[in-house]
Amino acid sequence: MGGGRICRSTSQPASSPSITSSTSLTHTANGSHEFKITGYSLSKGLGIGKYIASETFEVGAYQWAIYFYPDGKSMEDHATYVSLFIALASEGTDVRALFELKLLDQSGKERHKVHSHFGRMLESGPYTLKYRGSMWGYKRFFKRTSLETSDFLKDDCLVIQCIVGVVQSHTEGPKTYSIAVPPSDMGEQFGTLLESGKGSDVNFEVDGEIFTGHKLVLAARSPVFRAQFFGPMKERDTECIKVEDIEAPVFKALLHFMYWDALPDMQELTGVNAKWASTLMAQHLLAAADRYGLERLKLLCEVQLCEEVAINTVATTLALAEQHHCLQLKAVCLKFIALPENLRAVMQTDGFEYLKVSCPSVLTELLEHVAKIAEHLTSLTRHPNEALDGSDVNGRRVKQRI
């Protein structure tokens, strides 16, 4: 009898399809700004449609500003009300955001006057500002007679707080790991090397003081030192290099940054607890950073000088910005000087005389800024931005809370 072979199927079941996922996250990038208005009584009579503006502040990558109208925004109200608005102060299209305007009760009872989109459901979602200059707020924010007898006004001062929440969205996938990475301590290690002086192979004489350093570290940080120590035109005698046109505290700060990768304590370095001393040190350090090709240090000094702009130092800072090509610092200085309340005072400083001699071309740019501010003020009085009282720019009603 012949045998037969039975064949059975050995095919495997189809593999399960791979499953992936991602999540869209929508949230608000929130930021707040406090705007203090001193001398309120002196602002009365400024004129209907004329405003006092806060400094611009950034939230969600956009610039914003608060506008307070002491005589109101609308001619039809005959200066019966004060007006308050928040405005988009930078370029943007269809910026979606939530807002809160709060007039602070200064009696300590915390009975603030609040108009807010936060913490409640919105029928049509967040509010949309179409373009730069778009506003949201209230023409009839508060009746003037009531405001002037209230606890919101104290020592002729008003305090306004504004919160902006810019809507942002992004999509992300699941994380499959969680690894804690400690912050870098390289700066601390090199800083300890500088302070110990171990292995130093170069000395600098600055204003009669001697500073030690390490050629390899300095060359790695600065293209100028790299050329000086290891380039084709390197100096033969580097046992003690005499440094001209830099003061000893400034050079000490320069070395501190090159090893620690951070700015030193300016007050400790200068021995003077005064803002002008810190500003002066930052000015000299910026020039030194540019001289030695330390771009990050130069930017750190530029940031500090932007934050410390003042009447008595702004002109010399502007000259420095022009000479060392610090465009943002230059713009901040020009904007500050061009303001009507600052211009005359700055022109009377010694720094302004230096500016005229050292950078005469900057004066033309300054005049352009002054003209733009004057033109802007004129255009606002001719073309006021209309908004419905008690509504946003989209015309939707907002419930008031006291």
Coordinates of C-alpha atoms in Angstrom, one line a residue:
M1 CA 0.0 0.0 0.0
G2 CA 1.4 3.3 -1.0
G3 CA 1.9 6.0 1.6
G4 CA 0.8 9.5 1.0
R5 CA 2.2 12.8 2.4
I6 CA -0.2 15.1 4.1
C7 CA 0.7 18.8 3.8
R8 CA -0.5 21.2 6.5
S9 CA -0.5 24.9 6.1
T10 CA 2.3 26.6 8.1
S11 CA 1.4 30.2 7.3
Q12 CA 1.7 32.7 10.2
P13 CA -1.1 35.0 11.2
A14 CA -0.8 38.6 9.9
S15 CA 1.2 40.8 12.3
S16 CA -0.6 43.5 14.2
P17 CA -0.5 46.9 12.7
S18 CA 1.8 49.4 14.5
I19 CA 0.0 52.0 16.5
T20 CA 1.4 55.5 16.9
S21 CA -0.1 58.6 18.6
S22 CA 0.4 62.3 18.9
T23 CA -1.2 65.0 20.9
S24 CA -2.1 68.6 20.0
L25 CA -1.7 70.9 23.0
T26 CA -3.2 74.3 23.1
H27 CA -2.5 76.7 25.9
T28 CA -1.9 80.4 26.7
A29 CA 1.5 81.9 27.1
N30 CA 0.7 84.3 30.0
G31 CA 2.4 87.5 31.1
S32 CA 1.6 90.5 33.2
H33 CA 2.6 94.2 33.3
E34 CA 2.0 96.8 36.1
F35 CA 1.5 100.3 34.9
K36 CA 1.8 103.0 37.6
I37 CA 0.5 106.5 36.8
T38 CA 1.7 109.2 39.2
G39 CA 0.5 112.8 39.1
Y40 CA -2.9 111.8 37.9
S41 CA -4.4 115.2 38.5
L42 CA -1.7 116.8 36.2
S43 CA -2.9 114.5 33.4
K44 CA -6.4 115.9 33.5
G45 CA -7.0 118.3 30.6
L46 CA -4.6 116.4 28.3
G47 CA -7.5 116.2 25.8
I48 CA -10.1 113.8 24.6
G49 CA -8.5 111.0 22.6
K50 CA -5.0 111.7 24.0
Y51 CA -3.4 109.0 26.1
I52 CA -0.6 108.0 28.5
A53 CA 1.1 104.8 27.3
S54 CA 3.0 102.2 29.3
E55 CA 6.3 100.8 28.1
T56 CA 5.9 97.9 25.7
F57 CA 6.2 94.5 27.2
E58 CA 6.4 91.0 25.6
V59 CA 4.0 88.1 26.0
G60 CA 3.9 85.1 23.7
A61 CA 6.5 86.6 21.3
Y62 CA 4.4 89.7 20.7
Q63 CA 4.8 93.3 22.1
W64 CA 1.9 94.9 24.0
A65 CA 1.2 98.2 25.6
I66 CA -1.4 99.7 27.9
Y67 CA -3.2 103.0 26.9
F68 CA -4.8 105.2 29.5
Y69 CA -7.0 108.1 28.4
P70 CA -7.4 110.6 31.4
D71 CA -10.1 112.6 29.5
G72 CA -11.6 109.7 27.7
K73 CA -11.3 108.4 24.2
S74 CA -14.7 109.4 22.7
M75 CA -15.8 113.0 22.0
E76 CA -19.4 112.0 22.7
D77 CA -18.6 111.3 26.4
H78 CA -17.4 114.9 27.0
A79 CA -14.5 113.7 29.3
T80 CA -17.0 112.2 31.7
Y81 CA -15.1 108.8 31.7
V82 CA -11.5 107.7 31.7
S83 CA -10.7 105.1 29.0
L84 CA -8.4 102.1 29.3
F85 CA -7.2 99.7 26.5
I86 CA -4.6 97.1 25.8
A87 CA -3.1 97.2 22.3
L88 CA -1.0 94.9 20.1
A89 CA 2.3 96.9 19.7
S90 CA 4.1 94.7 17.2
E91 CA 3.5 93.2 13.8
G92 CA 1.0 90.4 13.9
T93 CA -2.0 89.0 12.1
D94 CA -5.1 87.4 13.8
V95 CA -3.4 87.2 17.2
R96 CA -5.7 85.2 19.5
A97 CA -5.5 86.1 23.2
L98 CA -7.3 86.5 26.5
F99 CA -7.0 89.7 28.5
E100 CA -7.5 91.1 32.0
L101 CA -7.4 94.8 33.0
K102 CA -7.4 95.5 36.7
L103 CA -7.4 98.8 38.5
L104 CA -5.9 98.2 42.0
D105 CA -7.7 99.1 45.2
Q106 CA -5.0 100.9 47.2
S107 CA -6.8 100.8 50.5
G108 CA -5.7 97.2 51.2
K109 CA -9.3 95.9 50.9
E110 CA -8.5 94.3 47.5
R111 CA -11.8 95.4 46.0
H112 CA -10.2 95.8 42.6
K113 CA -12.0 96.8 39.5
V114 CA -11.5 93.9 37.1
H115 CA -12.4 93.2 33.5
S116 CA -11.3 89.6 32.7
H117 CA -11.6 86.8 30.1
F118 CA -9.7 84.4 32.4
G119 CA -11.5 81.8 34.5
R120 CA -14.8 81.7 32.5
M121 CA -16.2 80.1 29.4
L122 CA -16.1 82.2 26.2
E123 CA -18.9 81.6 23.7
S124 CA -16.8 82.2 20.7
G125 CA -13.4 81.4 22.0
P126 CA -10.4 83.8 22.6
Y127 CA -10.4 87.3 21.2
T128 CA -8.6 88.1 17.9
L129 CA -6.5 91.2 17.3
K130 CA -6.2 91.7 13.5
Y131 CA -3.1 93.8 13.1
R132 CA -0.6 96.0 14.9
G133 CA -2.5 98.8 16.8
S134 CA -5.6 96.7 17.3
M135 CA -7.1 97.4 20.8
W136 CA -9.3 95.8 23.3
G137 CA -10.7 97.8 26.2
Y138 CA -13.3 100.2 27.5
K139 CA -14.1 103.8 26.5
R140 CA -16.2 104.1 29.6
F141 CA -13.9 102.3 32.0
F142 CA -14.6 104.4 35.0
K143 CA -16.6 107.6 35.7
R144 CA -14.0 110.3 36.5
T145 CA -15.9 111.8 39.4
S146 CA -16.3 108.4 41.0
L147 CA -12.7 107.5 40.3
E148 CA -11.3 110.6 42.0
T149 CA -13.2 110.0 45.3
S150 CA -12.4 106.2 45.4
D151 CA -9.7 104.1 47.0
F152 CA -8.3 103.4 43.5
L153 CA -6.6 106.8 43.6
K154 CA -4.0 107.3 46.4
D155 CA -1.4 110.0 46.7
D156 CA -2.5 111.2 43.2
C157 CA -1.4 107.8 41.8
L158 CA -3.3 105.0 39.9
V159 CA -2.0 101.4 39.6
I160 CA -3.1 99.3 36.6
Q161 CA -2.3 95.6 36.1
C162 CA -2.8 93.9 32.8
I163 CA -2.6 90.2 32.0
V164 CA -2.3 88.9 28.5
G165 CA -2.6 85.2 27.5
V166 CA -1.6 84.5 23.9
V167 CA -3.1 81.3 22.5
Q168 CA -0.4 78.9 21.3
S169 CA -0.6 75.3 19.9
H170 CA 1.9 72.6 19.2
T171 CA 1.8 68.8 18.6
E172 CA 4.0 66.3 20.3
G173 CA 4.4 62.5 20.5
P174 CA 4.9 60.4 23.5
K175 CA 8.2 60.5 25.4
T176 CA 9.8 57.1 25.9
Y177 CA 12.5 58.2 28.3
S178 CA 13.1 60.4 31.3
I179 CA 16.8 61.3 31.9
A180 CA 17.8 64.0 34.3
V181 CA 20.9 65.9 32.9
P182 CA 22.7 68.0 35.4
P183 CA 23.7 71.6 34.4
S184 CA 27.2 72.1 33.0
D185 CA 29.9 72.9 35.6
M186 CA 32.6 73.6 33.1
G187 CA 32.6 77.3 34.0
E188 CA 33.1 76.5 37.7
Q189 CA 36.0 74.2 36.9
F190 CA 37.8 76.7 34.7
G191 CA 37.0 79.5 37.2
T192 CA 38.7 77.5 40.0
L193 CA 41.7 77.1 37.7
L194 CA 41.9 80.9 37.3
E195 CA 41.6 81.5 41.0
S196 CA 44.3 78.9 41.9
G197 CA 46.7 80.1 39.3
K198 CA 48.0 76.5 38.8
G199 CA 49.7 75.9 35.5
S200 CA 49.5 79.6 34.4
D201 CA 52.0 80.5 31.7
V202 CA 51.3 84.1 30.8
N203 CA 51.2 87.4 32.8
F204 CA 49.4 90.6 32.0
E205 CA 50.4 94.0 33.4
V206 CA 47.3 96.3 33.5
D207 CA 47.5 99.7 35.2
G208 CA 50.4 98.5 37.4
E209 CA 48.5 95.3 38.4
I210 CA 49.6 91.8 37.4
F211 CA 47.1 89.1 36.2
T212 CA 48.0 85.5 35.4
G213 CA 46.4 83.3 32.8
H214 CA 46.6 80.2 30.7
K215 CA 47.4 80.6 27.0
L216 CA 45.4 77.6 25.8
V217 CA 42.3 78.8 27.7
L218 CA 42.6 82.4 26.5
A219 CA 43.3 81.3 22.9
A220 CA 40.2 79.0 22.9
R221 CA 38.0 81.8 24.1
S222 CA 39.3 84.8 22.1
P223 CA 40.5 84.9 18.5
V224 CA 42.6 87.9 19.4
F225 CA 44.5 86.0 22.0
R226 CA 44.7 83.0 19.7
A227 CA 46.5 85.1 17.1
Q228 CA 48.7 86.7 19.8
F229 CA 49.9 83.4 21.2
F230 CA 49.8 80.9 18.3
G231 CA 49.2 82.8 15.1
P232 CA 51.8 83.6 12.3
M233 CA 52.5 87.0 14.0
K234 CA 52.6 85.6 17.5
E235 CA 54.5 87.6 20.1
R236 CA 57.8 86.1 21.1
D237 CA 57.9 87.6 24.6
T238 CA 54.8 86.5 26.4
E239 CA 56.2 86.3 29.9
C240 CA 54.5 89.6 30.8
I241 CA 52.2 91.4 28.3
K242 CA 51.5 95.0 28.9
V243 CA 47.9 95.9 28.1
E244 CA 47.1 99.5 27.2
D245 CA 43.8 101.5 27.2
I246 CA 42.0 99.1 29.7
E247 CA 41.6 99.7 33.4
A248 CA 42.5 97.0 35.8
P249 CA 39.0 96.2 37.1
V250 CA 37.7 95.9 33.5
F251 CA 40.5 93.5 32.6
K252 CA 39.8 91.5 35.7
A253 CA 36.1 91.3 34.7
L254 CA 37.2 90.2 31.2
L255 CA 39.3 87.3 32.6
H256 CA 36.5 86.4 34.9
F257 CA 34.1 86.0 32.0
M258 CA 36.6 84.1 29.9
Y259 CA 37.0 81.4 32.6
W260 CA 33.6 81.4 34.3
D261 CA 31.5 82.2 31.2
A262 CA 29.4 84.6 33.4
L263 CA 29.5 88.2 34.4
P264 CA 31.1 89.0 37.7
D265 CA 29.4 90.9 40.5
M266 CA 29.7 94.5 39.3
Q267 CA 29.1 96.0 42.7
E268 CA 31.9 93.9 44.2
L269 CA 34.2 94.7 41.3
T270 CA 33.7 98.5 41.5
G271 CA 33.3 98.8 45.2
V272 CA 30.4 101.2 44.7
N273 CA 26.8 100.4 45.3
A274 CA 25.3 102.7 42.7
K275 CA 23.6 102.1 39.4
W276 CA 25.8 104.6 37.5
A277 CA 28.9 102.6 38.6
S278 CA 27.5 99.4 37.3
T279 CA 26.5 101.1 34.0
L280 CA 30.0 102.6 33.6
M281 CA 31.6 99.2 34.1
A282 CA 29.2 97.6 31.6
Q283 CA 30.2 100.3 29.1
H284 CA 33.9 99.7 29.5
L285 CA 33.4 95.9 29.5
L286 CA 31.4 96.0 26.2
A287 CA 34.3 97.9 24.5
A288 CA 36.8 95.4 25.9
A289 CA 34.6 92.5 24.7
D290 CA 34.5 93.9 21.2
R291 CA 38.3 94.4 21.2
Y292 CA 39.0 90.8 22.1
G293 CA 36.2 89.2 20.0
L294 CA 34.1 88.0 22.9
E295 CA 30.6 88.2 21.2
R296 CA 28.6 86.6 24.1
L297 CA 30.1 89.0 26.6
K298 CA 29.4 91.9 24.3
L299 CA 25.7 90.8 24.1
L300 CA 25.5 90.4 27.9
C301 CA 26.8 93.9 28.4
E302 CA 24.4 95.2 25.7
V303 CA 21.4 93.6 27.6
Q304 CA 22.5 95.1 30.9
L305 CA 22.9 98.6 29.3
C306 CA 19.5 98.3 27.7
E307 CA 18.0 97.7 31.2
E308 CA 20.0 100.6 32.8
V309 CA 19.2 103.4 30.4
A310 CA 19.0 106.7 32.3
I311 CA 19.1 110.4 31.7
N312 CA 22.7 110.9 32.8
T313 CA 24.3 107.9 31.0
V314 CA 22.1 107.3 27.9
A315 CA 24.1 109.7 25.6
T316 CA 27.5 108.0 26.2
T317 CA 25.8 104.6 25.9
L318 CA 24.4 105.6 22.5
A319 CA 27.8 106.7 21.4
L320 CA 29.2 103.4 22.5
A321 CA 26.4 101.5 20.7
E322 CA 27.2 103.4 17.5
Q323 CA 31.0 102.8 17.7
H324 CA 30.7 99.1 18.5
H325 CA 27.7 98.3 16.2
C326 CA 25.2 97.3 18.9
L327 CA 22.0 97.9 16.9
Q328 CA 19.4 97.0 19.6
L329 CA 21.1 99.0 22.2
K330 CA 21.3 101.9 19.8
A331 CA 17.5 101.6 19.1
V332 CA 16.7 101.6 22.8
C333 CA 18.8 104.7 23.5
L334 CA 17.3 106.6 20.5
K335 CA 13.7 105.7 21.7
F336 CA 14.5 106.8 25.2
I337 CA 16.1 110.2 24.2
A338 CA 13.4 111.0 21.7
L339 CA 10.6 111.0 24.3
P340 CA 9.5 114.5 25.0
E341 CA 9.9 114.2 28.7
N342 CA 13.6 113.0 28.4
L343 CA 15.0 115.0 25.4
R344 CA 15.7 118.3 27.1
A345 CA 17.3 116.8 30.2
V346 CA 19.6 114.5 28.1
M347 CA 20.7 117.4 25.9
Q348 CA 22.0 119.2 29.1
T349 CA 24.4 116.3 30.0
D350 CA 28.1 116.2 29.3
G351 CA 27.5 112.9 27.6
F352 CA 25.4 114.6 24.9
E353 CA 28.2 117.0 24.1
Y354 CA 30.5 114.0 23.7
L355 CA 27.9 112.3 21.5
K356 CA 27.7 115.4 19.2
V357 CA 31.5 115.4 18.7
S358 CA 32.1 111.6 18.5
C359 CA 29.0 110.5 16.5
P360 CA 27.4 113.5 14.7
S361 CA 25.6 111.2 12.3
V362 CA 23.5 109.8 15.1
L363 CA 21.9 113.2 15.7
T364 CA 20.2 112.9 12.3
E365 CA 18.7 109.5 13.4
L366 CA 17.6 111.1 16.7
L367 CA 15.8 113.8 14.9
E368 CA 14.0 111.2 12.8
H369 CA 12.8 109.4 16.0
V370 CA 11.6 112.7 17.4
A371 CA 9.7 113.5 14.2
K372 CA 8.1 110.0 14.2
I373 CA 6.9 110.4 17.8
A374 CA 5.4 113.8 17.0
E375 CA 3.7 112.4 13.8
H376 CA 2.4 109.4 15.7
L377 CA 0.8 111.6 18.4
T378 CA -0.8 113.8 15.7
S379 CA -2.2 110.8 13.8
L380 CA -3.8 109.4 16.9
T381 CA -5.7 112.6 17.5
R382 CA -6.9 112.7 13.9
H383 CA -7.8 108.9 13.6
P384 CA -8.9 107.6 17.0
N385 CA -9.3 103.8 17.1
E386 CA -13.0 103.3 17.8
A387 CA -14.2 100.4 20.1
L388 CA -17.6 99.8 21.7
D389 CA -17.8 100.6 25.3
G390 CA -17.8 97.5 27.4
S391 CA -16.8 95.2 24.5
D392 CA -13.7 93.9 22.8
V393 CA -12.6 94.7 19.3
N394 CA -14.9 92.0 18.0
G395 CA -17.9 93.8 19.5
R396 CA -18.6 91.1 22.1
R397 CA -19.9 92.1 25.5
V398 CA -17.7 91.5 28.6
K399 CA -19.2 91.3 32.1
Q400 CA -17.7 93.7 34.5
R401 CA -16.6 92.7 38.0
I402 CA -15.8 95.0 40.9

